[in-house]
Amino acid sequence: MYKLVGNRATRAFRPLWLLEELGVPYEHVPAAPRSEEVRAVSPLGKVPVLVDGDDVIADSTAILTYLADKHGAFTHPAGTVARAKQDAWTFRVLDEVDAVLWTAARHSFILPEDQRVPDVKESLKVEFAQNLERIATELTSECLTGAEPTVPDFLLAHCLGWARNAKFPDAPEALVDYLRRLRTRPAFERAAAL
């Protein structure tokens, strides 16, 4: 059985949602970053962390990719053009959406106060809005790579919720509809209730 360490208010929501979609048994340890529970399995203290037997995998995207590949679901097969396009979306969401939000978080509450540059957040909000506009114009199906969610959808959907909580600009209507569809999935609702 898998063990996922990290509370759902963090990037741990991403693999929690995927685990719920997969319907596989897992234990959830809703630990905060840098807590003793996290450091017991990963010295970095970052969440999420997946424990699979004797193996420990850190990083939400690595966990998503591992689980999707292992279970042959919510991903395209490795070595295919469809997988390359999926990976391109994954890297793009990480670069253009997740990294912008993470930088804002670092300058809001993560870095020591004397290292924060609060003024950077306004330029990040502009960049974020521009990036979402481009993504919205390229969304031509229910999800980023087709009718069903794949790894980058778990990332983008989480980031859209994170952005709203961080008071970033509203997403374009196409992405609001996209998020609304994903949020009605029973597995999303179960993960959100954890």
Coordinates of N, CA and C in Angstrom, one line a residue:
M1 N 0.8 -1.2 0.0 CA 0.0 0.0 0.0 C 0.9 1.2 0.0
Y2 N 0.5 2.2 -0.8 CA 1.2 3.5 -0.8 C 0.9 4.3 0.5
K3 N 1.9 5.1 0.8 CA 1.7 6.1 1.9 C 2.1 7.5 1.3
L4 N 1.1 8.4 1.4 CA 1.4 9.8 0.9 C 1.5 10.7 2.0
V5 N 2.6 11.4 2.1 CA 2.8 12.3 3.3 C 2.7 13.8 2.7
G6 N 1.9 14.5 3.4 CA 1.7 15.9 3.0 C 0.2 16.3 3.1
N7 N 0.0 17.5 3.7 CA -1.4 17.9 3.8 C -2.0 18.4 2.5
R8 N -3.3 18.3 2.3 CA -3.9 18.6 1.1 C -3.9 20.1 0.7
A9 N -3.5 21.0 1.6 CA -3.4 22.4 1.3 C -2.1 22.7 0.6
T10 N -1.3 21.7 0.3 CA -0.1 21.9 -0.4 C -0.1 21.2 -1.7
R11 N 1.0 21.1 -2.4 CA 1.0 20.3 -3.7 C 0.7 18.8 -3.5
A12 N 0.6 18.4 -2.2 CA 0.2 17.0 -2.0 C -1.2 16.7 -2.5
F13 N -2.0 17.8 -2.7 CA -3.4 17.6 -3.3 C -3.3 16.9 -4.6
R14 N -2.3 17.2 -5.4 CA -2.2 16.6 -6.7 C -2.2 15.1 -6.7
P15 N -1.2 14.5 -6.0 CA -1.2 13.0 -6.0 C -2.4 12.4 -5.1
L16 N -2.9 13.2 -4.2 CA -4.1 12.7 -3.5 C -5.2 12.5 -4.4
W17 N -5.4 13.5 -5.3 CA -6.5 13.4 -6.3 C -6.2 12.2 -7.2
L18 N -5.0 12.1 -7.7 CA -4.7 11.0 -8.6 C -4.9 9.6 -7.9
L19 N -4.5 9.5 -6.7 CA -4.7 8.2 -6.0 C -6.2 7.9 -5.9
E20 N -7.0 8.9 -5.6 CA -8.4 8.8 -5.6 C -9.0 8.3 -7.0
E21 N -8.5 9.0 -8.0 CA -8.9 8.6 -9.4 C -8.5 7.1 -9.7
L22 N -7.3 6.7 -9.2 CA -6.9 5.4 -9.5 C -7.7 4.3 -8.7
G23 N -8.2 4.7 -7.6 CA -8.9 3.8 -6.7 C -8.1 2.8 -6.0
V24 N -6.8 3.1 -5.8 CA -5.9 2.2 -5.2 C -5.8 2.5 -3.7
P25 N -5.5 1.5 -2.9 CA -5.4 1.7 -1.4 C -4.2 2.6 -1.1
Y26 N -4.3 3.5 -0.2 CA -3.2 4.3 0.3 C -3.5 4.8 1.7
E27 N -2.4 5.1 2.3 CA -2.5 5.8 3.6 C -2.1 7.2 3.4
H28 N -2.9 8.1 4.0 CA -2.6 9.6 3.9 C -2.1 10.1 5.3
V29 N -0.9 10.7 5.3 CA -0.4 11.3 6.5 C -0.4 12.8 6.2
P30 N -1.4 13.6 6.8 CA -1.6 15.0 6.4 C -0.6 15.9 7.2
A31 N 0.7 15.7 6.9 CA 1.8 16.4 7.7 C 2.1 17.7 7.0
A32 N 2.6 18.6 7.8 CA 3.0 19.9 7.2 C 4.4 19.8 6.8
P33 N 4.8 20.7 5.8 CA 6.2 20.7 5.4 C 7.2 20.9 6.6
R34 N 8.3 20.3 6.5 CA 9.4 20.3 7.5 C 9.0 19.7 8.8
S35 N 7.8 19.0 8.9 CA 7.4 18.4 10.2 C 8.2 17.2 10.4
E36 N 8.2 16.6 11.6 CA 8.9 15.4 12.0 C 8.4 14.2 11.1
E37 N 7.1 14.2 10.8 CA 6.5 13.1 10.0 C 7.1 13.1 8.6
V38 N 7.3 14.3 8.1 CA 7.9 14.4 6.7 C 9.4 14.1 6.7
R39 N 10.1 14.7 7.7 CA 11.6 14.4 7.8 C 11.9 13.0 8.1
A40 N 11.0 12.3 8.6 CA 11.2 10.8 8.9 C 11.3 10.0 7.6
V41 N 10.7 10.5 6.5 CA 10.7 9.8 5.2 C 11.6 10.5 4.2
S42 N 11.7 11.9 4.4 CA 12.5 12.7 3.4 C 13.2 13.8 4.2
P43 N 14.5 13.7 4.2 CA 15.3 14.7 4.9 C 15.1 16.1 4.5
L44 N 14.7 16.3 3.2 CA 14.4 17.7 2.7 C 13.3 18.4 3.4
G45 N 12.4 17.6 3.9 CA 11.2 18.2 4.6 C 10.2 18.7 3.7
K46 N 10.3 18.5 2.4 CA 9.3 19.0 1.5 C 8.2 18.0 1.3
V47 N 7.0 18.5 1.0 CA 5.9 17.7 0.7 C 5.4 18.0 -0.7
P48 N 4.8 17.0 -1.4 CA 4.5 15.6 -0.9 C 5.6 14.7 -1.0
V49 N 5.5 13.5 -0.3 CA 6.4 12.4 -0.4 C 5.5 11.2 -0.5
L50 N 5.9 10.3 -1.5 CA 5.2 9.0 -1.7 C 6.1 7.9 -1.2
V51 N 5.6 7.1 -0.4 CA 6.4 5.9 0.1 C 5.7 4.7 -0.6
D52 N 6.5 3.9 -1.4 CA 6.0 2.7 -2.0 C 7.0 1.6 -1.6
G53 N 6.6 0.9 -0.6 CA 7.5 -0.1 -0.1 C 8.7 0.5 0.5
D54 N 9.9 0.1 0.0 CA 11.2 0.7 0.5 C 11.6 2.0 -0.3
D55 N 10.8 2.3 -1.3 CA 11.1 3.4 -2.2 C 10.4 4.7 -1.7
V56 N 11.1 5.8 -1.8 CA 10.6 7.1 -1.4 C 10.7 8.0 -2.6
I57 N 9.6 8.7 -3.0 CA 9.6 9.6 -4.1 C 9.1 10.9 -3.6
A58 N 9.9 12.0 -3.8 CA 9.5 13.3 -3.5 C 9.2 14.1 -4.8
D59 N 8.4 15.1 -4.7 CA 8.0 16.0 -5.8 C 6.7 15.6 -6.3
S60 N 5.7 16.5 -6.3 CA 4.4 16.1 -6.8 C 4.4 15.6 -8.2
T61 N 5.1 16.3 -9.1 CA 5.1 15.9 -10.5 C 5.7 14.5 -10.7
A62 N 6.8 14.3 -10.0 CA 7.5 12.9 -10.1 C 6.5 11.9 -9.6
I63 N 5.8 12.2 -8.5 CA 4.8 11.2 -8.0 C 3.7 11.0 -9.0
L64 N 3.1 12.0 -9.6 CA 2.1 11.9 -10.5 C 2.5 11.0 -11.7
T65 N 3.7 11.3 -12.2 CA 4.2 10.6 -13.4 C 4.4 9.1 -13.0
Y66 N 5.0 8.9 -11.9 CA 5.3 7.5 -11.4 C 4.0 6.7 -11.3
L67 N 3.0 7.3 -10.6 CA 1.7 6.6 -10.4 C 1.0 6.4 -11.7
A68 N 0.9 7.4 -12.6 CA 0.2 7.2 -13.8 C 0.9 6.2 -14.7
D69 N 2.2 6.2 -14.8 CA 2.9 5.2 -15.6 C 2.7 3.8 -15.0
K70 N 2.9 3.7 -13.7 CA 2.8 2.4 -13.0 C 1.4 1.7 -13.2
H71 N 0.4 2.6 -13.2 CA -1.0 2.0 -13.3 C -1.6 2.1 -14.7
G72 N -0.8 2.7 -15.6 CA -1.2 2.8 -17.0 C -2.5 3.6 -17.1
A73 N -2.7 4.7 -16.4 CA -3.9 5.5 -16.4 C -3.5 7.0 -16.2
F74 N -4.3 7.8 -16.8 CA -4.2 9.3 -16.7 C -2.8 9.7 -17.3
T75 N -2.4 9.0 -18.3 CA -1.2 9.3 -19.0 C -1.2 8.6 -20.4
H76 N -0.4 9.1 -21.3 CA -0.2 8.5 -22.6 C 1.1 7.6 -22.5
P77 N 1.1 6.6 -23.3 CA 2.3 5.7 -23.2 C 3.6 6.3 -23.5
A78 N 4.6 6.0 -22.7 CA 6.0 6.5 -23.0 C 6.4 6.2 -24.4
G79 N 7.2 7.1 -25.0 CA 7.7 6.8 -26.4 C 6.7 7.1 -27.5
T80 N 5.6 7.7 -27.2 CA 4.6 8.1 -28.2 C 4.6 9.6 -28.4
V81 N 4.1 10.0 -29.5 CA 4.0 11.5 -29.7 C 3.0 12.1 -28.7
A82 N 1.9 11.3 -28.4 CA 0.9 11.8 -27.5 C 1.6 12.0 -26.1
R83 N 2.5 11.2 -25.7 CA 3.2 11.4 -24.4 C 4.1 12.6 -24.5
A84 N 4.8 12.8 -25.6 CA 5.7 14.0 -25.8 C 4.8 15.2 -25.7
K85 N 3.6 15.2 -26.2 CA 2.8 16.4 -26.1 C 2.3 16.6 -24.7
Q86 N 2.0 15.5 -24.0 CA 1.6 15.5 -22.6 C 2.7 16.1 -21.8
D87 N 4.0 15.6 -22.0 CA 5.1 16.1 -21.3 C 5.3 17.6 -21.5
A88 N 5.1 18.0 -22.8 CA 5.3 19.4 -23.1 C 4.3 20.3 -22.3
W89 N 3.1 19.8 -22.2 CA 2.1 20.5 -21.3 C 2.5 20.5 -19.9
T90 N 3.0 19.4 -19.4 CA 3.5 19.3 -18.0 C 4.5 20.3 -17.7
F91 N 5.6 20.4 -18.6 CA 6.7 21.3 -18.4 C 6.2 22.7 -18.5
R92 N 5.3 23.0 -19.4 CA 4.8 24.3 -19.6 C 4.0 24.8 -18.4
V93 N 3.1 23.9 -17.8 CA 2.3 24.3 -16.6 C 3.3 24.6 -15.5
L94 N 4.3 23.7 -15.3 CA 5.3 23.9 -14.3 C 6.0 25.3 -14.5
D95 N 6.4 25.6 -15.7 CA 7.2 26.8 -16.0 C 6.3 28.1 -15.9
E96 N 5.2 28.0 -16.5 CA 4.4 29.2 -16.7 C 3.3 29.5 -15.7
V97 N 3.0 28.5 -14.9 CA 1.9 28.7 -13.9 C 2.4 28.4 -12.5
D98 N 2.9 27.1 -12.3 CA 3.3 26.7 -10.9 C 4.5 27.6 -10.5
A99 N 5.5 27.8 -11.3 CA 6.7 28.5 -10.9 C 6.4 30.0 -10.5
V100 N 5.4 30.6 -11.2 CA 5.0 31.9 -10.9 C 4.3 32.0 -9.6
L101 N 3.4 31.0 -9.3 CA 2.8 31.0 -8.0 C 3.7 30.7 -6.9
W102 N 4.7 29.8 -7.1 CA 5.7 29.5 -6.1 C 6.6 30.7 -5.8
T103 N 7.0 31.4 -6.8 CA 7.8 32.6 -6.5 C 7.0 33.6 -5.7
A104 N 5.7 33.8 -6.0 CA 4.9 34.7 -5.2 C 4.8 34.2 -3.8
A105 N 4.6 32.9 -3.6 CA 4.5 32.4 -2.2 C 5.8 32.6 -1.4
R106 N 6.9 32.4 -2.1 CA 8.2 32.5 -1.5 C 8.4 34.0 -1.0
H107 N 7.9 34.9 -1.8 CA 8.1 36.3 -1.4 C 6.9 36.8 -0.5
S108 N 6.0 36.0 -0.2 CA 4.9 36.3 0.7 C 5.1 35.8 2.1
F109 N 5.5 34.5 2.2 CA 5.6 33.9 3.6 C 6.6 32.8 3.7
I110 N 7.3 32.4 2.7 CA 8.2 31.3 2.8 C 9.7 31.8 3.2
L111 N 10.1 32.8 2.4 CA 11.5 33.3 2.7 C 11.5 34.1 4.0
P112 N 12.7 34.2 4.6 CA 12.7 35.0 5.8 C 12.4 36.5 5.4
E113 N 11.8 37.2 6.2 CA 11.2 38.5 5.9 C 12.2 39.4 5.3
D114 N 13.5 39.4 5.7 CA 14.5 40.3 5.2 C 14.9 39.9 3.8
Q115 N 14.5 38.8 3.3 CA 14.8 38.3 1.9 C 13.7 38.4 0.9
R116 N 12.5 38.8 1.4 CA 11.4 38.9 0.6 C 11.4 40.2 -0.2
V117 N 10.8 40.2 -1.4 CA 10.6 41.3 -2.3 C 9.2 41.4 -2.6
P118 N 8.3 41.9 -1.8 CA 6.9 41.9 -2.0 C 6.5 42.5 -3.3
D119 N 7.2 43.5 -3.8 CA 6.8 44.2 -5.0 C 6.8 43.3 -6.2
V120 N 7.6 42.2 -6.2 CA 7.7 41.3 -7.3 C 6.3 40.7 -7.6
K121 N 5.4 40.6 -6.6 CA 4.2 39.9 -6.8 C 3.3 40.5 -7.9
E122 N 3.3 41.9 -8.0 CA 2.5 42.5 -9.0 C 2.9 42.1 -10.4
S123 N 4.2 42.1 -10.7 CA 4.7 41.7 -12.0 C 4.4 40.2 -12.2
L124 N 4.4 39.4 -11.2 CA 4.1 38.0 -11.3 C 2.6 37.8 -11.7
K125 N 1.7 38.6 -11.1 CA 0.3 38.5 -11.5 C 0.1 38.8 -12.9
V126 N 0.8 39.8 -13.5 CA 0.7 40.2 -14.9 C 1.1 39.0 -15.7
E127 N 2.3 38.5 -15.4 CA 2.8 37.3 -16.2 C 1.9 36.2 -16.1
F128 N 1.3 35.9 -14.9 CA 0.4 34.8 -14.7 C -0.8 34.9 -15.6
A129 N -1.4 36.1 -15.6 CA -2.6 36.4 -16.4 C -2.3 36.2 -17.9
Q130 N -1.2 36.7 -18.4 CA -0.8 36.5 -19.8 C -0.6 35.0 -20.1
N131 N 0.0 34.3 -19.3 CA 0.3 32.8 -19.5 C -1.1 32.1 -19.6
L132 N -2.0 32.4 -18.7 CA -3.3 31.7 -18.7 C -4.1 32.1 -19.9
E133 N -4.0 33.3 -20.4 CA -4.7 33.7 -21.6 C -4.2 32.8 -22.8
R134 N -2.9 32.6 -22.9 CA -2.4 31.8 -24.0 C -2.8 30.3 -23.8
I135 N -2.8 29.8 -22.6 CA -3.2 28.4 -22.4 C -4.7 28.3 -22.7
A136 N -5.5 29.2 -22.3 CA -6.9 29.1 -22.6 C -7.2 29.1 -24.1
T137 N -6.4 29.8 -24.9 CA -6.7 29.8 -26.4 C -6.3 28.5 -27.0
E138 N -5.4 27.7 -26.3 CA -4.9 26.5 -26.8 C -5.7 25.3 -26.3
L139 N -6.6 25.5 -25.4 CA -7.4 24.4 -24.8 C -8.5 24.1 -25.8
T140 N -8.4 23.0 -26.5 CA -9.3 22.7 -27.6 C -10.2 21.4 -27.3
S141 N -10.0 20.8 -26.1 CA -10.8 19.7 -25.8 C -11.1 19.8 -24.3
E142 N -11.8 18.8 -23.8 CA -12.2 18.8 -22.3 C -11.0 19.0 -21.4
C143 N -9.8 18.4 -21.8 CA -8.6 18.5 -20.9 C -7.5 18.9 -21.8
L144 N -6.3 19.0 -21.3 CA -5.1 19.5 -22.0 C -4.7 18.6 -23.2
T145 N -4.8 17.3 -23.0 CA -4.4 16.4 -24.0 C -5.5 15.5 -24.5
G146 N -6.7 15.8 -24.3 CA -7.8 15.0 -24.8 C -9.0 15.1 -24.0
A147 N -9.9 14.1 -24.0 CA -11.1 14.1 -23.3 C -11.0 13.8 -21.8
E148 N -9.9 13.1 -21.4 CA -9.7 12.7 -20.0 C -8.5 13.4 -19.5
P149 N -8.5 13.6 -18.2 CA -7.3 14.3 -17.6 C -6.0 13.4 -17.6
T150 N -4.9 14.1 -17.8 CA -3.6 13.4 -17.7 C -2.8 14.2 -16.7
V151 N -1.5 13.8 -16.5 CA -0.7 14.5 -15.5 C -0.8 16.0 -15.5
P152 N -0.6 16.7 -16.7 CA -0.6 18.1 -16.6 C -2.0 18.7 -16.1
D153 N -3.1 18.0 -16.3 CA -4.4 18.5 -15.8 C -4.4 18.5 -14.3
F154 N -3.8 17.5 -13.7 CA -3.7 17.5 -12.2 C -2.9 18.7 -11.7
L155 N -1.9 19.1 -12.4 CA -1.1 20.2 -12.1 C -1.8 21.5 -12.3
L156 N -2.4 21.7 -13.5 CA -3.1 23.0 -13.8 C -4.3 23.2 -12.9
A157 N -5.1 22.2 -12.7 CA -6.3 22.3 -11.9 C -5.9 22.8 -10.5
H158 N -4.9 22.1 -9.9 CA -4.4 22.5 -8.6 C -3.9 24.0 -8.6
C159 N -3.2 24.3 -9.6 CA -2.6 25.7 -9.7 C -3.7 26.8 -9.8
L160 N -4.8 26.4 -10.5 CA -5.9 27.4 -10.7 C -6.6 27.6 -9.3
G161 N -6.7 26.6 -8.5 CA -7.3 26.8 -7.2 C -6.3 27.6 -6.3
W162 N -5.0 27.2 -6.4 CA -4.0 27.9 -5.6 C -4.0 29.4 -6.0
A163 N -4.1 29.7 -7.2 CA -4.1 31.1 -7.7 C -5.3 31.9 -7.1
R164 N -6.4 31.3 -7.1 CA -7.6 32.0 -6.5 C -7.4 32.3 -5.0
N165 N -6.8 31.3 -4.3 CA -6.6 31.5 -2.9 C -5.5 32.5 -2.6
A166 N -4.6 32.7 -3.6 CA -3.5 33.6 -3.5 C -3.9 35.0 -4.0
K167 N -5.1 35.2 -4.4 CA -5.7 36.4 -4.9 C -5.0 36.9 -6.2
F168 N -4.7 35.9 -7.1 CA -4.1 36.2 -8.4 C -5.3 36.5 -9.3
P169 N -5.0 37.0 -10.5 CA -6.1 37.4 -11.4 C -7.0 36.1 -11.7
D170 N -8.2 36.4 -12.0 CA -9.2 35.4 -12.4 C -8.7 34.7 -13.7
A171 N -9.0 33.5 -13.8 CA -8.6 32.7 -15.0 C -9.6 33.1 -16.1
P172 N -9.2 33.0 -17.4 CA -10.2 33.2 -18.5 C -11.3 32.2 -18.4
E173 N -12.4 32.6 -19.0 CA -13.7 31.8 -18.8 C -13.4 30.3 -19.3
A174 N -12.7 30.1 -20.3 CA -12.4 28.7 -20.8 C -11.8 27.9 -19.7
L175 N -10.9 28.5 -18.9 CA -10.2 27.8 -17.9 C -11.1 27.7 -16.6
V176 N -12.0 28.6 -16.4 CA -12.9 28.5 -15.3 C -13.8 27.3 -15.6
D177 N -14.3 27.2 -16.8 CA -15.2 26.0 -17.2 C -14.4 24.7 -17.1
Y178 N -13.1 24.7 -17.5 CA -12.3 23.6 -17.4 C -12.1 23.1 -16.0
L179 N -11.9 24.0 -15.1 CA -11.7 23.7 -13.7 C -13.0 23.2 -13.1
R180 N -14.1 23.9 -13.5 CA -15.4 23.5 -13.0 C -15.7 22.0 -13.3
R181 N -15.4 21.6 -14.6 CA -15.6 20.2 -15.0 C -14.8 19.3 -14.2
L182 N -13.5 19.6 -13.9 CA -12.6 18.7 -13.2 C -13.0 18.6 -11.7
R183 N -13.5 19.7 -11.2 CA -13.9 19.7 -9.8 C -15.2 18.9 -9.5
T184 N -15.9 18.6 -10.6 CA -17.1 17.7 -10.3 C -16.8 16.3 -10.4
R185 N -15.6 15.9 -10.7 CA -15.2 14.5 -10.7 C -15.3 14.0 -9.2
P186 N -15.9 12.8 -9.0 CA -16.0 12.3 -7.6 C -14.6 12.2 -6.9
A187 N -13.6 11.8 -7.7 CA -12.3 11.6 -7.0 C -11.7 13.0 -6.6
F188 N -12.0 14.0 -7.4 CA -11.5 15.4 -7.0 C -12.3 15.8 -5.7
E189 N -13.6 15.5 -5.6 CA -14.4 15.9 -4.4 C -13.9 15.1 -3.2
R190 N -13.5 13.8 -3.4 CA -13.0 13.0 -2.3 C -11.7 13.6 -1.8
A191 N -10.8 13.9 -2.7 CA -9.5 14.4 -2.3 C -9.7 15.7 -1.6
A192 N -10.6 16.6 -2.1 CA -10.8 17.9 -1.5 C -11.4 17.8 -0.1
A193 N -12.0 16.7 0.2 CA -12.6 16.5 1.6 C -11.6 15.9 2.6
L194 N -10.4 15.5 2.1 CA -9.5 14.9 3.1 C -8.9 16.0 4.0

